Amino acid sequence: QRLISGLGSVGIGYKNWANIEFTARNDWDSRLAKSLYSIFYPGVNGALVLSDAIPALKKNDILSYLKLKGAYNITGNVTIGAYRLESTLSPAGSYPYGSVASYTVSNTILNPLIEPETVESFETGVEMNFWNNRISAEATYYHQNNNRQVVNVNISQSTGFTAANLNAARFNNKGFEFDLRLTPALKFGKFNWNISGNLSINDSKVLEIYPGLDELPIGNNTYAIKGYPAFVFKLTDWLRDEQGRVIVDPISGYPKQNPTPGIFGRNAPKYIAGFNTDFNYAGLSLKLVAEYRSGNYIYNSVGASYAFAGIDRLSGTNGRQRFVVPNSVYLQDGKYVQNKDVVLINNQYDFLQADNFTTTRTNYYTSAAFWKLREVVLSYEFPATLMAKTKAIKKASVSLIARNVLMLRPETNWWTDPEFSNTTGNSIGTSTISQSPPTRLLGFTVNLTF
């Protein structure tokens, strides 16, 4: 494959407080058809430093800096590999007979006129500093349109293929980002305390899938569904009444499984907040980094595997004795009544008899929210006067480091770290027994300057 690019920019400034820049880039990518080799995407960004432009703000004792900014650009992205326009043959053993080797094509039919994905983005924001830059704040709004996304669309197997590679999905992302820094938040003598934090709020919506399609499987029980965030879960649930109560059999007490999977929450976080703080005193420093994420969900498939073996927490419900399914109803005389006395005919949720519990995936569907203390660093820099006595070492410091120190998550998620998934990309949000467990790192560093 070969990629050739041409790019350029023109910037115009006025008295250092007004600036605008125009950019343009053109790519010629051999992975595309010759008629589609060329990809052009322009951009423009500008900024106004009002604290320099307005005389009344130049000598302001409170507001030290005020800047307005904005940008608009289009970017192109080729996500296919080489030789992905036409079907190619590859050797396959045991076809068509025994150990005789032959050649076969992929189960995905390729599109010779596939187009590059494009992202059209717009953002605007403001930067402010107060009290001689002691407090810095920044706020940004952004909006992105993701067009012509390249995805595999399932097709009838009667065609000889199972999927087609197409420009299918179109969705947008929009949100806000906020940053706040206090440098220093507190200072007296040799003591300094700095604080910084950030918050991002991101929302998305699938605008279009493909003519005639309203949803598209992404993998790991996640789907792109028109009108919903990108991307959401589709999971098997219990059959419920209009009030959301679980419907059970009036004889056995077992819940009834809904034959139609339902649409549930998103797999990517909507809210991300970060917090950083560091303390410094006479060469000794302590740095803490924490993060919060929420607004997304996880399917803990690992729990279903544990339940099959009878070692999951749910397996021991009510001490493995018979009980009434919580918040359940059953049909009596044509209407649903609250279940207060129909207990399970067995002392478990039908784990082994019909496997209904482990295949009802909402039993393992929980919030993926968490608070994490991501990093703690305790450092000490030896005094310069002490290093001068060595006549060889100019600077020396030692640090103790801990990462992934502490995690707090909802009580409903007792299985694992929701940030770890069995895959990456768009189909995140599922944990299995096959993935590696989260790790904690403890260590130290010694830095010497000669």
Short mmCIF file of C-alpha atoms in Angstrom, two decimals:
data_model
loop_
_atom_site.label_atom_id
_atom_site.label_comp_id
_atom_site.label_asym_id
_atom_site.label_seq_id
_atom_site.Cartn_x
_atom_site.Cartn_y
_atom_site.Cartn_z
CA GLN A 1 0.00 0.00 0.00
CA ARG A 2 1.13 3.56 -0.65
CA LEU A 3 0.06 6.88 0.87
CA ILE A 4 1.10 10.24 -0.56
CA SER A 5 0.05 13.44 1.18
CA GLY A 6 0.21 17.14 0.43
CA LEU A 7 -0.59 19.66 3.13
CA GLY A 8 -0.30 23.35 3.83
CA SER A 9 -1.47 26.14 6.10
CA VAL A 10 -1.83 29.90 6.02
CA GLY A 11 -1.95 31.92 9.23
CA ILE A 12 -2.96 35.54 9.67
CA GLY A 13 -2.39 37.47 12.90
CA TYR A 14 -3.20 40.96 14.09
CA LYS A 15 -1.29 42.55 16.99
CA ASN A 16 -0.87 39.11 18.60
CA TRP A 17 -4.47 39.09 19.89
CA ALA A 18 -6.36 38.01 16.76
CA ASN A 19 -5.25 34.92 14.85
CA ILE A 20 -6.80 32.74 12.18
CA GLU A 21 -5.29 29.76 10.38
CA PHE A 22 -6.50 27.92 7.30
CA THR A 23 -5.29 24.37 6.70
CA ALA A 24 -5.71 21.94 3.83
CA ARG A 25 -4.55 18.41 3.22
CA ASN A 26 -4.94 15.96 0.37
CA ASP A 27 -4.16 12.26 0.57
CA TRP A 28 -3.77 9.80 -2.28
CA ASP A 29 -4.29 6.32 -0.86
CA SER A 30 -3.65 3.19 -2.93
CA ARG A 31 -6.00 1.09 -0.78
CA LEU A 32 -8.97 2.74 -2.49
CA ALA A 33 -10.20 2.44 -6.05
CA LYS A 34 -8.36 4.71 -8.52
CA SER A 35 -11.40 6.93 -8.91
CA LEU A 36 -11.42 7.45 -5.12
CA TYR A 37 -7.66 7.74 -4.49
CA SER A 38 -7.85 11.44 -3.67
CA ILE A 39 -9.14 12.56 -0.26
CA PHE A 40 -9.30 16.32 0.47
CA TYR A 41 -10.03 17.74 3.87
CA PRO A 42 -9.78 21.41 4.86
CA GLY A 43 -9.89 23.17 8.21
CA VAL A 44 -9.91 26.54 9.88
CA ASN A 45 -9.25 27.67 13.44
CA GLY A 46 -9.11 31.04 15.11
CA ALA A 47 -8.62 32.74 18.45
CA LEU A 48 -9.20 36.13 20.04
CA VAL A 49 -7.24 37.15 23.16
CA LEU A 50 -9.70 39.66 24.58
CA SER A 51 -7.51 40.42 27.59
CA ASP A 52 -4.99 41.94 25.13
CA ALA A 53 -7.52 43.45 22.73
CA ILE A 54 -9.64 45.35 25.27
CA PRO A 55 -7.72 48.05 27.17
CA ALA A 56 -9.98 47.81 30.23
CA LEU A 57 -8.94 44.16 30.70
CA LYS A 58 -5.18 44.67 30.37
CA LYS A 59 -4.74 46.04 33.88
CA ASN A 60 -7.46 43.97 35.53
CA ASP A 61 -6.36 42.67 38.94
CA ILE A 62 -8.86 39.78 38.84
CA LEU A 63 -8.99 38.59 35.23
CA SER A 64 -5.45 37.89 34.00
CA TYR A 65 -6.26 36.26 30.66
CA LEU A 66 -9.34 35.79 28.47
CA LYS A 67 -9.31 33.95 25.16
CA LEU A 68 -12.08 32.84 22.81
CA LYS A 69 -11.33 30.08 20.30
CA GLY A 70 -13.07 28.07 17.62
CA ALA A 71 -12.26 25.51 14.96
CA TYR A 72 -13.85 23.59 12.10
CA ASN A 73 -12.23 20.80 10.13
CA ILE A 74 -12.87 17.67 8.12
CA THR A 75 -10.62 14.62 8.31
CA GLY A 76 -10.56 11.47 6.21
CA ASN A 77 -9.71 8.00 7.38
CA VAL A 78 -9.12 4.80 5.39
CA THR A 79 -9.80 1.83 7.67
CA ILE A 80 -9.46 -1.02 5.19
CA GLY A 81 -6.23 -2.90 4.48
CA ALA A 82 -4.48 -3.63 1.22
CA TYR A 83 -6.30 -5.90 -1.27
CA ARG A 84 -9.67 -5.27 0.39
CA LEU A 85 -11.56 -4.13 -2.72
CA GLU A 86 -11.98 -7.52 -4.39
CA SER A 87 -12.14 -11.04 -3.00
CA THR A 88 -8.78 -12.80 -2.89
CA LEU A 89 -8.05 -16.50 -2.72
CA SER A 90 -6.17 -18.06 0.18
CA PRO A 91 -5.12 -21.69 0.72
CA ALA A 92 -7.40 -23.88 2.82
CA GLY A 93 -6.68 -27.43 3.96
CA SER A 94 -9.12 -30.34 3.77
CA TYR A 95 -11.13 -28.79 0.96
CA PRO A 96 -12.80 -30.13 -1.07
CA TYR A 97 -11.73 -33.64 0.03
CA GLY A 98 -9.76 -34.96 2.98
CA SER A 99 -6.26 -33.47 3.19
CA VAL A 100 -6.29 -32.08 -0.36
CA ALA A 101 -5.47 -28.36 -0.28
CA SER A 102 -7.46 -25.86 -2.29
CA TYR A 103 -8.27 -22.16 -2.27
CA THR A 104 -11.19 -20.29 -0.80
CA VAL A 105 -12.48 -16.73 -0.46
CA SER A 106 -13.55 -14.86 2.65
CA ASN A 107 -17.13 -15.05 3.92
CA THR A 108 -17.32 -11.25 3.58
CA ILE A 109 -18.10 -9.80 0.17
CA LEU A 110 -15.96 -6.71 -0.47
CA ASN A 111 -16.95 -3.40 -2.02
CA PRO A 112 -14.65 -2.21 -4.86
CA LEU A 113 -16.00 1.35 -4.48
CA ILE A 114 -15.66 1.61 -0.71
CA GLU A 115 -15.19 5.25 0.35
CA PRO A 116 -13.06 6.66 3.17
CA GLU A 117 -14.68 7.47 6.48
CA THR A 118 -14.93 11.19 7.23
CA VAL A 119 -15.24 13.10 10.47
CA GLU A 120 -16.63 16.62 10.37
CA SER A 121 -15.93 18.43 13.62
CA PHE A 122 -16.66 21.81 15.15
CA GLU A 123 -15.57 23.14 18.51
CA THR A 124 -15.63 26.41 20.38
CA GLY A 125 -14.34 27.36 23.78
CA VAL A 126 -13.03 29.90 26.24
CA GLU A 127 -9.88 30.09 28.37
CA MET A 128 -9.67 32.25 31.50
CA ASN A 129 -7.00 32.93 34.08
CA PHE A 130 -7.59 34.80 37.34
CA TRP A 131 -5.50 36.45 40.03
CA ASN A 132 -2.21 36.52 38.15
CA ASN A 133 -2.78 33.04 36.62
CA ARG A 134 -3.27 31.39 40.01
CA ILE A 135 -6.63 30.02 38.85
CA SER A 136 -6.98 28.75 35.27
CA ALA A 137 -10.25 27.58 33.74
CA GLU A 138 -11.15 26.28 30.30
CA ALA A 139 -14.48 25.22 28.78
CA THR A 140 -15.03 23.66 25.34
CA TYR A 141 -18.05 22.48 23.36
CA TYR A 142 -17.56 20.08 20.45
CA HIS A 143 -19.73 18.41 17.83
CA GLN A 144 -18.59 15.66 15.46
CA ASN A 145 -20.40 14.06 12.54
CA ASN A 146 -19.00 10.63 11.67
CA ASN A 147 -19.97 9.79 8.12
CA ARG A 148 -19.61 6.75 5.85
CA GLN A 149 -18.40 4.44 8.61
CA VAL A 150 -17.05 1.17 7.19
CA VAL A 151 -18.83 -1.81 8.76
CA ASN A 152 -19.75 -5.39 7.97
CA VAL A 153 -23.46 -5.77 7.27
CA ASN A 154 -24.98 -9.26 7.62
CA ILE A 155 -26.56 -10.57 4.42
CA SER A 156 -28.36 -13.73 3.39
CA GLN A 157 -26.11 -16.80 3.26
CA SER A 158 -27.84 -17.81 0.03
CA THR A 159 -25.52 -15.27 -1.66
CA GLY A 160 -22.52 -17.42 -0.76
CA PHE A 161 -21.38 -14.85 1.79
CA THR A 162 -22.42 -13.99 5.33
CA ALA A 163 -21.58 -10.26 5.37
CA ALA A 164 -20.85 -7.31 3.08
CA ASN A 165 -18.25 -4.60 3.72
CA LEU A 166 -20.08 -1.29 3.21
CA ASN A 167 -20.13 2.40 4.03
CA ALA A 168 -23.09 2.05 6.32
CA ALA A 169 -23.26 3.81 9.68
CA ARG A 170 -23.55 7.53 10.34
CA PHE A 171 -23.59 8.98 13.85
CA ASN A 172 -22.57 12.06 15.80
CA ASN A 173 -20.69 12.83 18.99
CA LYS A 174 -21.13 15.98 21.01
CA GLY A 175 -20.23 17.15 24.44
CA PHE A 176 -18.49 19.52 26.82
CA GLU A 177 -15.04 19.53 28.38
CA PHE A 178 -14.07 21.54 31.46
CA ASP A 179 -10.65 22.06 33.04
CA LEU A 180 -9.80 23.84 36.28
CA ARG A 181 -6.31 24.38 37.74
CA LEU A 182 -5.27 26.03 41.00
CA THR A 183 -1.51 26.65 40.96
CA PRO A 184 -0.98 26.95 43.77
CA ALA A 185 -4.16 26.30 45.69
CA LEU A 186 -2.23 26.96 48.89
CA LYS A 187 1.28 28.29 49.51
CA PHE A 188 3.19 29.30 52.58
CA GLY A 189 6.91 29.07 53.14
CA LYS A 190 8.32 25.94 51.50
CA PHE A 191 4.90 24.33 51.22
CA ASN A 192 2.96 24.23 47.91
CA TRP A 193 -0.35 22.57 47.13
CA ASN A 194 -1.56 22.36 43.52
CA ILE A 195 -4.94 21.09 42.36
CA SER A 196 -6.31 20.39 38.88
CA GLY A 197 -9.45 18.70 37.65
CA ASN A 198 -11.33 18.03 34.45
CA LEU A 199 -14.79 16.88 33.44
CA SER A 200 -16.00 15.64 30.07
CA ILE A 201 -19.58 14.93 29.09
CA ASN A 202 -19.98 13.01 25.85
CA ASP A 203 -23.17 11.94 24.12
CA SER A 204 -23.67 10.23 20.80
CA LYS A 205 -26.52 9.20 18.54
CA VAL A 206 -26.75 6.80 15.60
CA LEU A 207 -28.39 8.74 12.78
CA GLU A 208 -28.39 6.13 10.04
CA ILE A 209 -27.36 2.50 9.54
CA TYR A 210 -28.07 1.46 5.95
CA PRO A 211 -31.18 1.70 3.77
CA GLY A 212 -33.64 -0.88 5.08
CA LEU A 213 -31.70 -1.47 8.35
CA ASP A 214 -32.41 0.02 11.76
CA GLU A 215 -29.73 -1.86 13.68
CA LEU A 216 -26.38 -3.52 13.17
CA PRO A 217 -24.59 -6.01 15.45
CA ILE A 218 -21.15 -4.81 16.51
CA GLY A 219 -20.17 -7.81 18.65
CA ASN A 220 -20.22 -8.77 22.33
CA ASN A 221 -24.00 -8.18 22.50
CA THR A 222 -23.52 -4.56 21.43
CA TYR A 223 -25.40 -2.96 18.55
CA ALA A 224 -25.58 0.22 16.54
CA ILE A 225 -29.29 1.08 16.63
CA LYS A 226 -30.81 4.05 14.86
CA GLY A 227 -31.88 6.72 17.35
CA TYR A 228 -29.75 5.31 20.22
CA PRO A 229 -26.24 6.13 21.48
CA ALA A 230 -23.27 4.45 19.83
CA PHE A 231 -23.21 1.73 21.05
CA VAL A 232 -25.84 -0.06 23.21
CA PHE A 233 -26.45 -3.56 24.55
CA LYS A 234 -29.15 -5.97 23.39
CA LEU A 235 -29.64 -8.61 26.07
CA THR A 236 -31.98 -11.43 26.99
CA ASP A 237 -34.14 -10.48 29.99
CA TRP A 238 -36.87 -12.02 32.09
CA LEU A 239 -40.44 -11.60 30.88
CA ARG A 240 -41.89 -8.64 32.80
CA ASP A 241 -45.26 -6.99 33.26
CA GLU A 242 -46.01 -3.33 32.51
CA GLN A 243 -44.59 -2.33 35.91
CA GLY A 244 -41.29 -4.09 35.23
CA ARG A 245 -41.94 -6.98 37.64
CA VAL A 246 -40.62 -10.45 36.77
CA ILE A 247 -43.29 -12.92 35.63
CA VAL A 248 -42.92 -16.37 37.20
CA ASP A 249 -44.67 -19.68 36.66
CA PRO A 250 -47.47 -20.04 39.27
CA ILE A 251 -46.54 -23.70 39.88
CA SER A 252 -42.73 -23.88 39.76
CA GLY A 253 -41.99 -20.29 40.76
CA TYR A 254 -39.35 -20.09 38.00
CA PRO A 255 -39.02 -16.79 36.12
CA LYS A 256 -40.02 -16.81 32.48
CA GLN A 257 -37.47 -15.70 29.91
CA ASN A 258 -38.43 -13.09 27.34
CA PRO A 259 -37.85 -14.60 23.86
CA THR A 260 -37.09 -11.15 22.43
CA PRO A 261 -33.84 -9.42 23.52
CA GLY A 262 -34.31 -5.91 24.84
CA ILE A 263 -32.34 -2.71 24.26
CA PHE A 264 -30.29 -1.55 27.25
CA GLY A 265 -27.67 1.08 28.07
CA ARG A 266 -24.52 2.26 26.35
CA ASN A 267 -21.14 0.58 26.65
CA ALA A 268 -18.99 3.76 26.60
CA PRO A 269 -18.88 6.22 29.52
CA LYS A 270 -20.89 9.42 29.25
CA TYR A 271 -19.17 11.19 32.16
CA ILE A 272 -15.42 11.18 32.84
CA ALA A 273 -13.93 13.25 35.64
CA GLY A 274 -10.26 13.49 36.59
CA PHE A 275 -8.61 14.88 39.69
CA ASN A 276 -4.91 15.62 40.24
CA THR A 277 -3.23 17.06 43.29
CA ASP A 278 0.33 17.34 44.51
CA PHE A 279 1.91 18.51 47.73
CA ASN A 280 5.48 19.80 47.89
CA TYR A 281 7.57 20.67 50.90
CA ALA A 282 11.35 21.07 51.03
CA GLY A 283 12.07 18.44 48.38
CA LEU A 284 9.36 16.02 49.51
CA SER A 285 6.35 15.67 47.19
CA LEU A 286 3.18 13.58 47.09
CA LYS A 287 1.15 13.26 43.89
CA LEU A 288 -2.32 11.72 43.61
CA VAL A 289 -4.27 10.99 40.42
CA ALA A 290 -7.93 9.90 40.60
CA GLU A 291 -10.65 9.35 37.99
CA TYR A 292 -14.41 8.81 37.88
CA ARG A 293 -16.41 7.29 35.02
CA SER A 294 -20.14 6.65 34.73
CA GLY A 295 -23.14 6.62 32.42
CA ASN A 296 -22.21 3.27 30.87
CA TYR A 297 -22.88 -0.39 31.62
CA ILE A 298 -21.15 -3.76 31.50
CA TYR A 299 -22.28 -7.30 30.80
CA ASN A 300 -20.38 -9.52 33.27
CA SER A 301 -20.31 -12.75 31.29
CA VAL A 302 -17.73 -13.93 33.81
CA GLY A 303 -20.60 -14.17 36.32
CA ALA A 304 -22.53 -16.57 34.08
CA SER A 305 -19.48 -18.85 33.92
CA TYR A 306 -19.19 -18.81 37.71
CA ALA A 307 -22.91 -19.50 38.10
CA PHE A 308 -22.74 -22.53 35.83
CA ALA A 309 -20.24 -24.02 38.27
CA GLY A 310 -22.32 -22.88 41.26
CA ILE A 311 -19.61 -20.59 42.64
CA ASP A 312 -21.10 -17.20 41.82
CA ARG A 313 -22.58 -15.04 44.56
CA LEU A 314 -26.01 -15.44 43.01
CA SER A 315 -25.65 -19.21 43.30
CA GLY A 316 -25.83 -18.92 47.06
CA THR A 317 -28.96 -16.77 47.17
CA ASN A 318 -30.95 -17.41 50.35
CA GLY A 319 -28.39 -19.96 51.51
CA ARG A 320 -29.30 -22.16 48.51
CA GLN A 321 -32.74 -22.68 49.99
CA ARG A 322 -36.07 -22.24 48.20
CA PHE A 323 -37.38 -18.69 48.12
CA VAL A 324 -39.80 -16.30 46.40
CA VAL A 325 -38.24 -14.50 43.42
CA PRO A 326 -37.98 -10.81 44.45
CA ASN A 327 -40.34 -8.34 42.77
CA SER A 328 -42.19 -11.08 40.90
CA VAL A 329 -45.77 -11.65 39.81
CA TYR A 330 -47.79 -14.49 38.35
CA LEU A 331 -50.94 -14.67 36.25
CA GLN A 332 -54.13 -15.35 38.21
CA ASP A 333 -57.67 -14.97 36.84
CA GLY A 334 -56.42 -13.02 33.84
CA LYS A 335 -54.32 -10.49 35.75
CA TYR A 336 -50.90 -10.32 37.35
CA VAL A 337 -50.78 -10.46 41.15
CA GLN A 338 -47.84 -9.90 43.48
CA ASN A 339 -46.01 -13.13 44.25
CA LYS A 340 -45.79 -13.60 48.01
CA ASP A 341 -46.04 -17.35 48.42
CA VAL A 342 -44.97 -19.25 45.26
CA VAL A 343 -41.43 -20.37 46.04
CA LEU A 344 -39.00 -21.98 43.62
CA ILE A 345 -39.73 -25.66 43.16
CA ASN A 346 -35.97 -26.21 43.47
CA ASN A 347 -33.44 -24.46 45.67
CA GLN A 348 -31.82 -22.60 42.80
CA TYR A 349 -32.72 -20.49 39.78
CA ASP A 350 -32.80 -23.47 37.43
CA PHE A 351 -29.02 -23.27 37.01
CA LEU A 352 -28.51 -26.75 35.61
CA GLN A 353 -31.99 -28.00 34.73
CA ALA A 354 -32.80 -25.59 31.89
CA ASP A 355 -29.91 -23.11 32.18
CA ASN A 356 -32.40 -20.22 32.04
CA PHE A 357 -30.62 -18.20 34.68
CA THR A 358 -27.18 -18.12 33.08
CA THR A 359 -28.62 -17.37 29.64
CA THR A 360 -30.72 -14.47 30.98
CA ARG A 361 -27.98 -11.95 30.54
CA THR A 362 -29.54 -9.08 32.45
CA ASN A 363 -28.71 -11.01 35.64
CA TYR A 364 -25.10 -10.01 34.97
CA TYR A 365 -25.76 -6.55 33.56
CA THR A 366 -24.67 -3.75 35.89
CA SER A 367 -23.49 -0.18 36.00
CA ALA A 368 -19.88 0.23 34.86
CA ALA A 369 -19.32 3.30 37.04
CA PHE A 370 -16.23 3.52 39.21
CA TRP A 371 -13.94 5.79 41.19
CA LYS A 372 -10.24 4.93 40.86
CA LEU A 373 -7.16 6.12 42.63
CA ARG A 374 -5.00 5.58 39.58
CA GLU A 375 -1.60 6.65 40.84
CA VAL A 376 0.22 7.67 43.99
CA VAL A 377 3.81 8.92 43.77
CA LEU A 378 5.86 9.84 46.82
CA SER A 379 9.18 11.49 45.88
CA TYR A 380 12.11 13.06 47.63
CA GLU A 381 14.83 15.17 45.99
CA PHE A 382 18.01 15.33 48.01
CA PRO A 383 19.32 18.82 48.86
CA ALA A 384 21.80 20.33 46.41
CA THR A 385 24.20 21.04 49.27
CA LEU A 386 24.34 17.34 50.08
CA MET A 387 24.96 16.41 46.45
CA ALA A 388 27.74 18.98 46.17
CA LYS A 389 29.71 17.04 48.76
CA THR A 390 29.80 13.98 46.48
CA LYS A 391 31.60 16.00 43.74
CA ALA A 392 30.09 13.58 41.19
CA ILE A 393 26.31 13.62 41.52
CA LYS A 394 24.59 16.90 40.69
CA LYS A 395 21.02 15.81 41.43
CA ALA A 396 19.46 12.77 43.08
CA SER A 397 15.85 11.79 43.77
CA VAL A 398 13.97 8.67 44.78
CA SER A 399 10.29 7.88 44.22
CA LEU A 400 7.84 5.26 45.43
CA ILE A 401 5.14 4.53 42.83
CA ALA A 402 1.78 2.76 43.08
CA ARG A 403 -0.69 2.45 40.19
CA ASN A 404 -4.27 1.17 40.19
CA VAL A 405 -4.25 1.62 43.94
CA LEU A 406 -7.94 1.69 44.88
CA MET A 407 -11.30 1.23 43.16
CA LEU A 408 -14.84 1.99 44.35
CA ARG A 409 -17.80 0.70 42.33
CA PRO A 410 -21.55 0.07 42.81
CA GLU A 411 -22.53 -2.84 45.07
CA THR A 412 -24.34 -4.47 42.15
CA ASN A 413 -21.04 -5.08 40.36
CA TRP A 414 -19.16 -7.59 42.52
CA TRP A 415 -17.48 -9.37 39.61
CA THR A 416 -14.56 -7.37 38.24
CA ASP A 417 -13.07 -4.07 37.15
CA PRO A 418 -15.56 -2.64 34.61
CA GLU A 419 -12.78 -0.85 32.74
CA PHE A 420 -11.33 -4.19 31.61
CA SER A 421 -13.06 -5.85 28.66
CA ASN A 422 -12.43 -8.97 26.63
CA THR A 423 -11.83 -6.84 23.56
CA THR A 424 -11.10 -3.30 22.38
CA GLY A 425 -12.84 -1.06 19.87
CA ASN A 426 -16.57 -0.45 19.62
CA SER A 427 -17.68 -3.71 21.27
CA ILE A 428 -16.17 -3.09 24.71
CA GLY A 429 -18.21 -3.66 27.86
CA THR A 430 -18.14 -7.44 28.29
CA SER A 431 -16.02 -9.34 30.81
CA THR A 432 -15.26 -13.06 30.49
CA ILE A 433 -13.15 -15.69 32.24
CA SER A 434 -10.77 -15.61 29.26
CA GLN A 435 -9.43 -12.10 29.82
CA SER A 436 -6.50 -11.18 32.01
CA PRO A 437 -7.41 -9.77 35.43
CA PRO A 438 -6.60 -6.15 36.33
CA THR A 439 -3.19 -5.60 37.90
CA ARG A 440 -1.70 -3.30 40.51
CA LEU A 441 1.82 -1.96 40.08
CA LEU A 442 4.14 -1.17 42.99
CA GLY A 443 7.68 0.06 42.41
CA PHE A 444 10.30 2.69 42.91
CA THR A 445 12.68 4.81 40.81
CA VAL A 446 16.05 6.35 41.51
CA ASN A 447 17.22 9.27 39.35
CA LEU A 448 20.83 10.43 39.37
CA THR A 449 22.28 13.32 37.37
CA PHE A 450 26.06 13.42 36.97
#
